[in-house]
Amino acid sequence: MENNTYVVIMAGGIGSRFWPFSRTNYPKQFHDVLGTGESMLQMTVRRFKDICPPENIFIVTNKDYEHLVKKQLPQLSDNQILLEPVGRNTAPCVAYASYKIAQINPNANLVVTPSDHVVLKEQVFTDVIKEAVAAADKDDVLITLGITPSRPDTGYGYIQYISDEAQSIKKVKTFTEKPNLELAEMFLNSGDFVWNSGIFIWNVKSILKAFRQHLPEISEIFDEGTTDFNTETEKNFITRAYSHCRNVSIDYGIMEKVDNVFVLLSDIGWSDLGTWNSLYTIGEKDEHDNVVDGEVILYDTKNTIIKTPKERLVVVQGLEGYIVAEHDNVLMICKLEEEQKVKEFMADAKNRKGPDFI
């Protein structure tokens, strides 16, 4: 079955909530965020080493990041790097990869994953993915990994499942996008909600069927490229195709509409690492609950995350509950509890100072 397993890694986003560390010309998936010596993208690829052959891994990214992908993953062939001419959210991204891989192997089972998530329990992850692939290979099902919630987080989407089923793969009842705190607390207390990881597993026939049923305008666009995929005309076709695709997520366009969607409950040490607070949560803390990455001297500082260039000495005094982040030509100091303003800061920086600062 491993030879029928393919991994699609979505690596086209700019990670705006992680500004100023994540930048338009060098997004966070290409950074060594955790200080391990590997970028998030490299860690994601390595995570699948026991799940599928290396030639079955495909990266979908923006055309502007082709050089970064090739530099960090020189083992990939050009055909394994899918270049989007413009971002159109995750549904066109998944459609592109699915149609392309279907031409290579019509029996393919696909694992679709973001490139910038953290998985601390890698062996558990491998076992969970193999269980999901086996289920997708046998039945016409669309599976997402559901993460056992550890707190009432308002930054994640939630999945409610039918809890009276004994198996670990459960029928999905509802999806809820980023609830308020009161609702998130209710979800946590109910015991039948999990976080939506954004990691999907399905057979290529099942997902193409779902596109034809629920996003027919996208399937019609990609159906026209059947003879172009995996040939020298693919690039020109994709440029034309994306000019006609609307911006729509795979969650909204398909997962929330199909009746054969299931969730596999899992505890894999997962974080989407989408915000400074998520990095603070999983980071190694000192005796004053600070997370520090850089040459830093601290005085009277606690509950603070600091990420600064190694070549610059930074002295911090008297902060509690802050983000101190410097990268390239931007230094940001922000209250950790108000990190949702980071996207606003980034937009203002672009409007007031120009694109060089984003």
Short mmCIF file of C-alpha atoms in Angstrom, two decimals:
data_model
loop_
_atom_site.label_atom_id
_atom_site.label_comp_id
_atom_site.label_asym_id
_atom_site.label_seq_id
_atom_site.Cartn_x
_atom_site.Cartn_y
_atom_site.Cartn_z
CA MET A 1 0.00 0.00 0.00
CA GLU A 2 2.93 2.35 0.61
CA ASN A 3 3.55 2.62 -3.13
CA ASN A 4 -0.04 3.82 -3.50
CA THR A 5 0.40 6.41 -0.75
CA TYR A 6 1.21 9.97 -1.85
CA VAL A 7 1.79 13.01 0.30
CA VAL A 8 0.76 16.51 -0.75
CA ILE A 9 2.40 19.27 1.28
CA MET A 10 0.80 22.70 1.00
CA ALA A 11 3.58 25.30 1.26
CA GLY A 12 2.27 28.43 -0.40
CA GLY A 13 1.10 30.61 2.51
CA ILE A 14 2.90 33.67 3.88
CA GLY A 15 2.16 33.13 7.59
CA SER A 16 1.03 36.70 8.24
CA ARG A 17 0.19 36.02 11.91
CA PHE A 18 3.88 35.26 12.44
CA TRP A 19 5.14 38.62 11.17
CA PRO A 20 7.81 40.03 11.26
CA PHE A 21 9.55 36.65 11.34
CA SER A 22 7.45 35.32 8.47
CA ARG A 23 7.77 37.58 5.43
CA THR A 24 6.30 37.64 1.94
CA ASN A 25 9.64 36.75 0.36
CA TYR A 26 10.57 34.19 3.04
CA PRO A 27 7.52 32.69 4.82
CA LYS A 28 7.74 30.76 8.05
CA GLN A 29 7.62 27.29 6.44
CA PHE A 30 11.13 27.93 5.12
CA HIS A 31 12.48 29.04 8.53
CA ASP A 32 14.03 26.96 11.29
CA VAL A 33 11.35 28.12 13.72
CA LEU A 34 12.14 25.63 16.49
CA GLY A 35 15.93 25.89 16.34
CA THR A 36 16.34 22.23 15.29
CA GLY A 37 18.51 22.85 12.23
CA GLU A 38 15.59 22.07 9.89
CA SER A 39 12.98 24.34 8.37
CA MET A 40 9.30 23.59 8.99
CA LEU A 41 9.04 22.30 5.43
CA GLN A 42 12.03 20.00 5.84
CA MET A 43 10.62 18.66 9.12
CA THR A 44 7.29 17.97 7.42
CA VAL A 45 8.91 16.03 4.59
CA ARG A 46 11.01 13.98 7.02
CA ARG A 47 7.89 13.17 9.03
CA PHE A 48 6.65 11.01 6.14
CA LYS A 49 9.83 8.96 5.63
CA ASP A 50 8.14 5.77 6.91
CA ILE A 51 4.80 6.46 5.24
CA CYS A 52 5.59 6.66 1.54
CA PRO A 53 8.54 6.51 -0.90
CA PRO A 54 10.35 9.85 -1.35
CA GLU A 55 9.27 10.06 -4.99
CA ASN A 56 5.63 10.10 -3.83
CA ILE A 57 5.97 13.41 -1.99
CA PHE A 58 4.67 16.51 -3.79
CA ILE A 59 4.99 20.13 -2.71
CA VAL A 60 2.42 22.71 -3.77
CA THR A 61 3.75 26.23 -3.43
CA ASN A 62 3.66 29.67 -4.97
CA LYS A 63 5.84 30.08 -8.05
CA ASP A 64 7.80 32.76 -6.17
CA TYR A 65 9.03 30.12 -3.71
CA GLU A 66 10.32 27.61 -6.25
CA HIS A 67 13.94 28.49 -5.50
CA LEU A 68 13.40 28.07 -1.74
CA VAL A 69 11.82 24.64 -2.17
CA LYS A 70 14.60 23.48 -4.48
CA LYS A 71 17.27 24.79 -2.13
CA GLN A 72 15.78 23.09 0.92
CA LEU A 73 14.63 19.89 -0.81
CA PRO A 74 17.20 19.21 -3.52
CA GLN A 75 16.18 15.53 -3.60
CA LEU A 76 12.86 16.38 -5.26
CA SER A 77 12.42 16.30 -9.01
CA ASP A 78 10.87 19.28 -10.79
CA ASN A 79 7.73 17.20 -11.33
CA GLN A 80 7.29 16.90 -7.55
CA ILE A 81 7.13 20.69 -7.13
CA LEU A 82 3.74 22.10 -8.13
CA LEU A 83 3.87 25.84 -8.73
CA GLU A 84 0.74 27.93 -8.26
CA PRO A 85 0.77 31.14 -10.31
CA VAL A 86 -1.38 32.83 -7.68
CA GLY A 87 -2.88 31.84 -4.33
CA ARG A 88 -6.49 30.68 -4.53
CA ASN A 89 -6.85 29.02 -1.10
CA THR A 90 -6.74 25.28 -0.48
CA ALA A 91 -9.44 23.86 -2.79
CA PRO A 92 -7.64 24.68 -6.08
CA CYS A 93 -4.37 23.60 -4.44
CA VAL A 94 -5.84 20.19 -3.56
CA ALA A 95 -7.50 19.88 -6.97
CA TYR A 96 -4.21 20.55 -8.78
CA ALA A 97 -2.32 17.91 -6.81
CA SER A 98 -5.17 15.39 -6.99
CA TYR A 99 -5.59 15.62 -10.75
CA LYS A 100 -1.84 15.44 -11.32
CA ILE A 101 -1.32 12.41 -9.07
CA ALA A 102 -4.40 10.66 -10.51
CA GLN A 103 -2.65 10.71 -13.88
CA ILE A 104 0.38 8.99 -12.30
CA ASN A 105 -1.55 6.47 -10.21
CA PRO A 106 -5.37 6.28 -10.42
CA ASN A 107 -5.41 4.18 -7.23
CA ALA A 108 -3.44 6.69 -5.17
CA ASN A 109 -4.26 7.39 -1.54
CA LEU A 110 -3.47 10.99 -0.66
CA VAL A 111 -2.33 12.56 2.59
CA VAL A 112 -2.75 16.35 2.37
CA THR A 113 -0.95 18.39 5.01
CA PRO A 114 0.20 21.94 5.68
CA SER A 115 3.95 22.51 5.65
CA ASP A 116 4.22 24.49 8.89
CA HIS A 117 2.68 22.36 11.62
CA VAL A 118 4.47 20.80 14.57
CA VAL A 119 4.08 17.12 15.45
CA LEU A 120 5.96 16.10 18.58
CA LYS A 121 4.87 12.44 18.69
CA GLU A 122 6.19 11.37 15.31
CA GLN A 123 5.83 7.59 15.72
CA VAL A 124 2.24 8.00 16.88
CA PHE A 125 1.67 10.26 13.87
CA THR A 126 3.04 7.59 11.52
CA ASP A 127 0.74 4.94 13.00
CA VAL A 128 -2.29 7.26 12.83
CA ILE A 129 -1.66 8.18 9.19
CA LYS A 130 -1.25 4.52 8.21
CA GLU A 131 -4.55 3.69 9.91
CA ALA A 132 -6.29 6.49 8.03
CA VAL A 133 -4.73 5.49 4.70
CA ALA A 134 -5.90 1.91 5.18
CA ALA A 135 -9.45 3.14 5.79
CA ALA A 136 -9.37 5.47 2.77
CA ASP A 137 -8.01 2.67 0.58
CA LYS A 138 -10.93 0.42 1.54
CA ASP A 139 -13.92 2.80 1.57
CA ASP A 140 -15.19 5.94 -0.14
CA VAL A 141 -14.45 8.25 2.80
CA LEU A 142 -12.83 11.63 3.35
CA ILE A 143 -10.89 11.65 6.61
CA THR A 144 -9.46 14.50 8.66
CA LEU A 145 -7.27 14.17 11.73
CA GLY A 146 -8.96 15.47 14.85
CA ILE A 147 -6.72 16.63 17.68
CA THR A 148 -7.73 16.03 21.28
CA PRO A 149 -8.08 19.60 22.64
CA SER A 150 -6.05 20.60 25.68
CA ARG A 151 -7.65 24.03 26.20
CA PRO A 152 -10.60 26.10 24.91
CA ASP A 153 -8.56 27.67 22.10
CA THR A 154 -10.41 30.25 19.97
CA GLY A 155 -7.83 30.12 17.17
CA TYR A 156 -8.70 26.64 15.92
CA GLY A 157 -11.61 25.17 14.03
CA TYR A 158 -13.56 22.44 15.83
CA ILE A 159 -15.13 19.17 14.67
CA GLN A 160 -18.03 17.53 16.46
CA TYR A 161 -18.27 13.78 15.94
CA ILE A 162 -20.89 11.14 16.62
CA SER A 163 -19.61 9.74 19.89
CA ASP A 164 -21.59 6.51 20.14
CA GLU A 165 -19.36 4.73 17.66
CA ALA A 166 -16.71 2.42 19.09
CA GLN A 167 -14.08 2.76 16.35
CA SER A 168 -11.42 5.47 16.37
CA ILE A 169 -12.55 6.81 12.98
CA LYS A 170 -15.84 8.55 13.69
CA LYS A 171 -18.54 10.14 11.58
CA VAL A 172 -18.40 13.91 11.56
CA LYS A 173 -21.49 15.73 12.80
CA THR A 174 -20.54 19.41 12.45
CA PHE A 175 -17.66 21.77 11.68
CA THR A 176 -17.28 25.07 13.55
CA GLU A 177 -14.79 27.76 12.59
CA LYS A 178 -12.87 29.55 15.36
CA PRO A 179 -15.53 29.96 18.08
CA ASN A 180 -15.59 32.59 20.81
CA LEU A 181 -14.25 31.64 24.23
CA GLU A 182 -17.62 30.76 25.74
CA LEU A 183 -18.42 28.40 22.86
CA ALA A 184 -14.92 26.89 22.91
CA GLU A 185 -15.33 26.12 26.62
CA MET A 186 -18.66 24.42 25.89
CA PHE A 187 -17.01 22.34 23.17
CA LEU A 188 -14.24 21.27 25.52
CA ASN A 189 -16.68 20.29 28.27
CA SER A 190 -18.95 18.34 25.94
CA GLY A 191 -16.29 15.74 25.19
CA ASP A 192 -17.31 15.15 21.56
CA PHE A 193 -15.37 17.99 19.91
CA VAL A 194 -11.80 17.94 18.61
CA TRP A 195 -9.58 20.50 16.92
CA ASN A 196 -9.51 20.42 13.13
CA SER A 197 -5.86 19.79 12.22
CA GLY A 198 -6.23 20.57 8.52
CA ILE A 199 -4.58 17.22 7.71
CA PHE A 200 -6.66 15.14 5.29
CA ILE A 201 -6.54 11.55 4.02
CA TRP A 202 -8.52 10.13 1.10
CA ASN A 203 -8.33 8.07 -2.05
CA VAL A 204 -7.87 10.16 -5.17
CA LYS A 205 -11.07 8.75 -6.67
CA SER A 206 -13.05 9.85 -3.61
CA ILE A 207 -11.76 13.42 -3.62
CA LEU A 208 -12.23 13.86 -7.38
CA LYS A 209 -15.80 12.56 -6.99
CA ALA A 210 -16.36 15.11 -4.20
CA PHE A 211 -15.04 17.93 -6.39
CA ARG A 212 -17.43 16.98 -9.18
CA GLN A 213 -20.36 16.92 -6.78
CA HIS A 214 -19.66 20.01 -4.66
CA LEU A 215 -17.20 22.20 -6.59
CA PRO A 216 -18.12 21.35 -10.17
CA GLU A 217 -16.78 24.64 -11.51
CA ILE A 218 -13.30 23.73 -10.24
CA SER A 219 -13.45 20.13 -11.45
CA GLU A 220 -14.54 21.31 -14.90
CA ILE A 221 -11.50 23.60 -15.06
CA PHE A 222 -9.05 20.84 -14.13
CA ASP A 223 -10.80 18.20 -16.26
CA GLU A 224 -9.66 20.19 -19.28
CA GLY A 225 -6.02 19.58 -18.35
CA THR A 226 -6.13 15.78 -18.34
CA THR A 227 -3.60 15.51 -21.16
CA ASP A 228 -1.38 18.29 -19.76
CA PHE A 229 -0.52 16.95 -16.32
CA ASN A 230 3.03 15.59 -16.00
CA THR A 231 3.98 17.00 -19.42
CA GLU A 232 5.80 20.14 -20.55
CA THR A 233 2.43 21.85 -21.19
CA GLU A 234 1.34 21.55 -17.54
CA LYS A 235 2.71 24.95 -16.50
CA ASN A 236 0.83 26.84 -19.22
CA PHE A 237 -2.37 24.96 -18.45
CA ILE A 238 -2.12 25.71 -14.73
CA THR A 239 -1.61 29.42 -15.42
CA ARG A 240 -4.84 29.45 -17.43
CA ALA A 241 -6.70 27.25 -14.94
CA TYR A 242 -5.88 29.37 -11.89
CA SER A 243 -7.07 32.52 -13.65
CA HIS A 244 -10.55 30.95 -13.64
CA CYS A 245 -10.51 29.44 -10.13
CA ARG A 246 -12.29 31.24 -7.32
CA ASN A 247 -10.81 31.56 -3.85
CA VAL A 248 -12.30 28.77 -1.76
CA SER A 249 -11.02 26.47 0.99
CA ILE A 250 -11.27 22.70 0.88
CA ASP A 251 -13.06 22.83 4.26
CA TYR A 252 -15.82 25.15 3.10
CA GLY A 253 -16.04 23.86 -0.46
CA ILE A 254 -16.11 20.14 0.26
CA MET A 255 -15.53 18.90 3.82
CA GLU A 256 -18.47 20.80 5.32
CA LYS A 257 -20.83 19.57 2.57
CA VAL A 258 -20.13 15.89 1.97
CA ASP A 259 -21.88 13.14 3.92
CA ASN A 260 -18.93 10.73 3.88
CA VAL A 261 -16.55 12.78 6.03
CA PHE A 262 -14.96 11.13 9.06
CA VAL A 263 -12.53 12.20 11.76
CA LEU A 264 -9.74 10.08 13.20
CA LEU A 265 -9.15 11.03 16.83
CA SER A 266 -5.47 11.48 17.54
CA ASP A 267 -3.04 12.73 20.16
CA ILE A 268 0.12 13.45 18.17
CA GLY A 269 1.60 16.44 20.01
CA TRP A 270 0.23 18.78 17.36
CA SER A 271 0.35 22.55 16.97
CA ASP A 272 -0.43 24.52 13.83
CA LEU A 273 2.26 26.99 14.97
CA GLY A 274 0.17 29.73 13.42
CA THR A 275 0.83 32.44 15.99
CA TRP A 276 3.42 33.72 18.43
CA ASN A 277 1.32 32.38 21.28
CA SER A 278 1.38 28.86 19.81
CA LEU A 279 5.18 29.04 19.61
CA TYR A 280 5.27 30.28 23.20
CA THR A 281 3.00 27.44 24.31
CA ILE A 282 5.21 24.66 22.94
CA GLY A 283 8.55 26.43 23.53
CA GLU A 284 11.07 25.49 26.20
CA LYS A 285 10.68 27.93 29.06
CA ASP A 286 13.23 29.26 31.54
CA GLU A 287 12.64 29.60 35.29
CA HIS A 288 10.55 32.73 34.67
CA ASP A 289 8.44 31.18 31.90
CA ASN A 290 10.25 33.03 29.13
CA VAL A 291 10.87 31.45 25.71
CA VAL A 292 14.09 32.84 24.26
CA ASP A 293 15.75 32.34 20.87
CA GLY A 294 18.70 34.68 20.37
CA GLU A 295 21.53 36.38 22.23
CA VAL A 296 19.47 37.85 25.05
CA ILE A 297 20.09 39.13 28.58
CA LEU A 298 16.94 39.39 30.71
CA TYR A 299 16.17 41.40 33.85
CA ASP A 300 12.84 41.27 35.72
CA THR A 301 11.15 39.69 32.71
CA LYS A 302 8.66 36.82 32.69
CA ASN A 303 6.00 35.12 30.56
CA THR A 304 7.60 36.62 27.45
CA ILE A 305 8.70 35.20 24.10
CA ILE A 306 11.79 36.72 22.48
CA LYS A 307 13.07 35.76 19.02
CA THR A 308 15.90 37.93 17.72
CA PRO A 309 18.91 37.57 15.39
CA LYS A 310 21.83 35.56 16.76
CA GLU A 311 24.32 38.27 15.77
CA ARG A 312 22.60 40.97 17.86
CA LEU A 313 22.75 41.22 21.64
CA VAL A 314 19.35 42.15 23.04
CA VAL A 315 18.83 43.37 26.62
CA VAL A 316 15.29 43.29 27.99
CA GLN A 317 14.15 44.65 31.35
CA GLY A 318 10.78 44.79 33.07
CA LEU A 319 8.52 43.03 30.58
CA GLU A 320 5.74 40.59 31.44
CA GLY A 321 3.60 38.83 28.86
CA TYR A 322 5.16 40.29 25.70
CA ILE A 323 6.37 39.29 22.26
CA VAL A 324 9.74 40.74 21.26
CA ALA A 325 10.47 39.71 17.67
CA GLU A 326 13.07 41.03 15.28
CA HIS A 327 13.79 39.84 11.76
CA ASP A 328 15.51 41.59 8.91
CA ASN A 329 14.42 45.25 9.01
CA VAL A 330 11.53 45.00 11.50
CA LEU A 331 11.41 44.92 15.30
CA MET A 332 8.00 44.26 16.89
CA ILE A 333 7.14 44.54 20.58
CA CYS A 334 3.58 43.50 21.36
CA LYS A 335 1.54 42.20 24.29
CA LEU A 336 1.24 38.43 23.99
CA GLU A 337 -2.46 38.55 24.84
CA GLU A 338 -3.05 40.96 21.95
CA GLU A 339 -1.20 38.97 19.30
CA GLN A 340 -4.28 39.03 17.07
CA LYS A 341 -3.21 42.57 16.18
CA VAL A 342 -0.10 41.28 14.36
CA LYS A 343 -1.92 41.08 11.02
CA GLU A 344 -3.09 44.66 11.57
CA PHE A 345 0.50 45.75 12.29
CA MET A 346 1.65 44.07 9.10
CA ALA A 347 -1.04 45.79 7.02
CA ASP A 348 -0.21 49.18 8.54
CA ALA A 349 3.50 48.64 7.90
CA LYS A 350 2.76 47.97 4.24
CA ASN A 351 0.48 51.01 3.91
CA ARG A 352 2.73 53.44 5.77
CA LYS A 353 6.23 52.20 4.95
CA GLY A 354 5.87 50.11 1.80
CA PRO A 355 6.25 46.45 0.76
CA ASP A 356 9.89 46.19 1.92
CA PHE A 357 8.62 45.76 5.49
CA ILE A 358 6.28 42.83 4.91
#
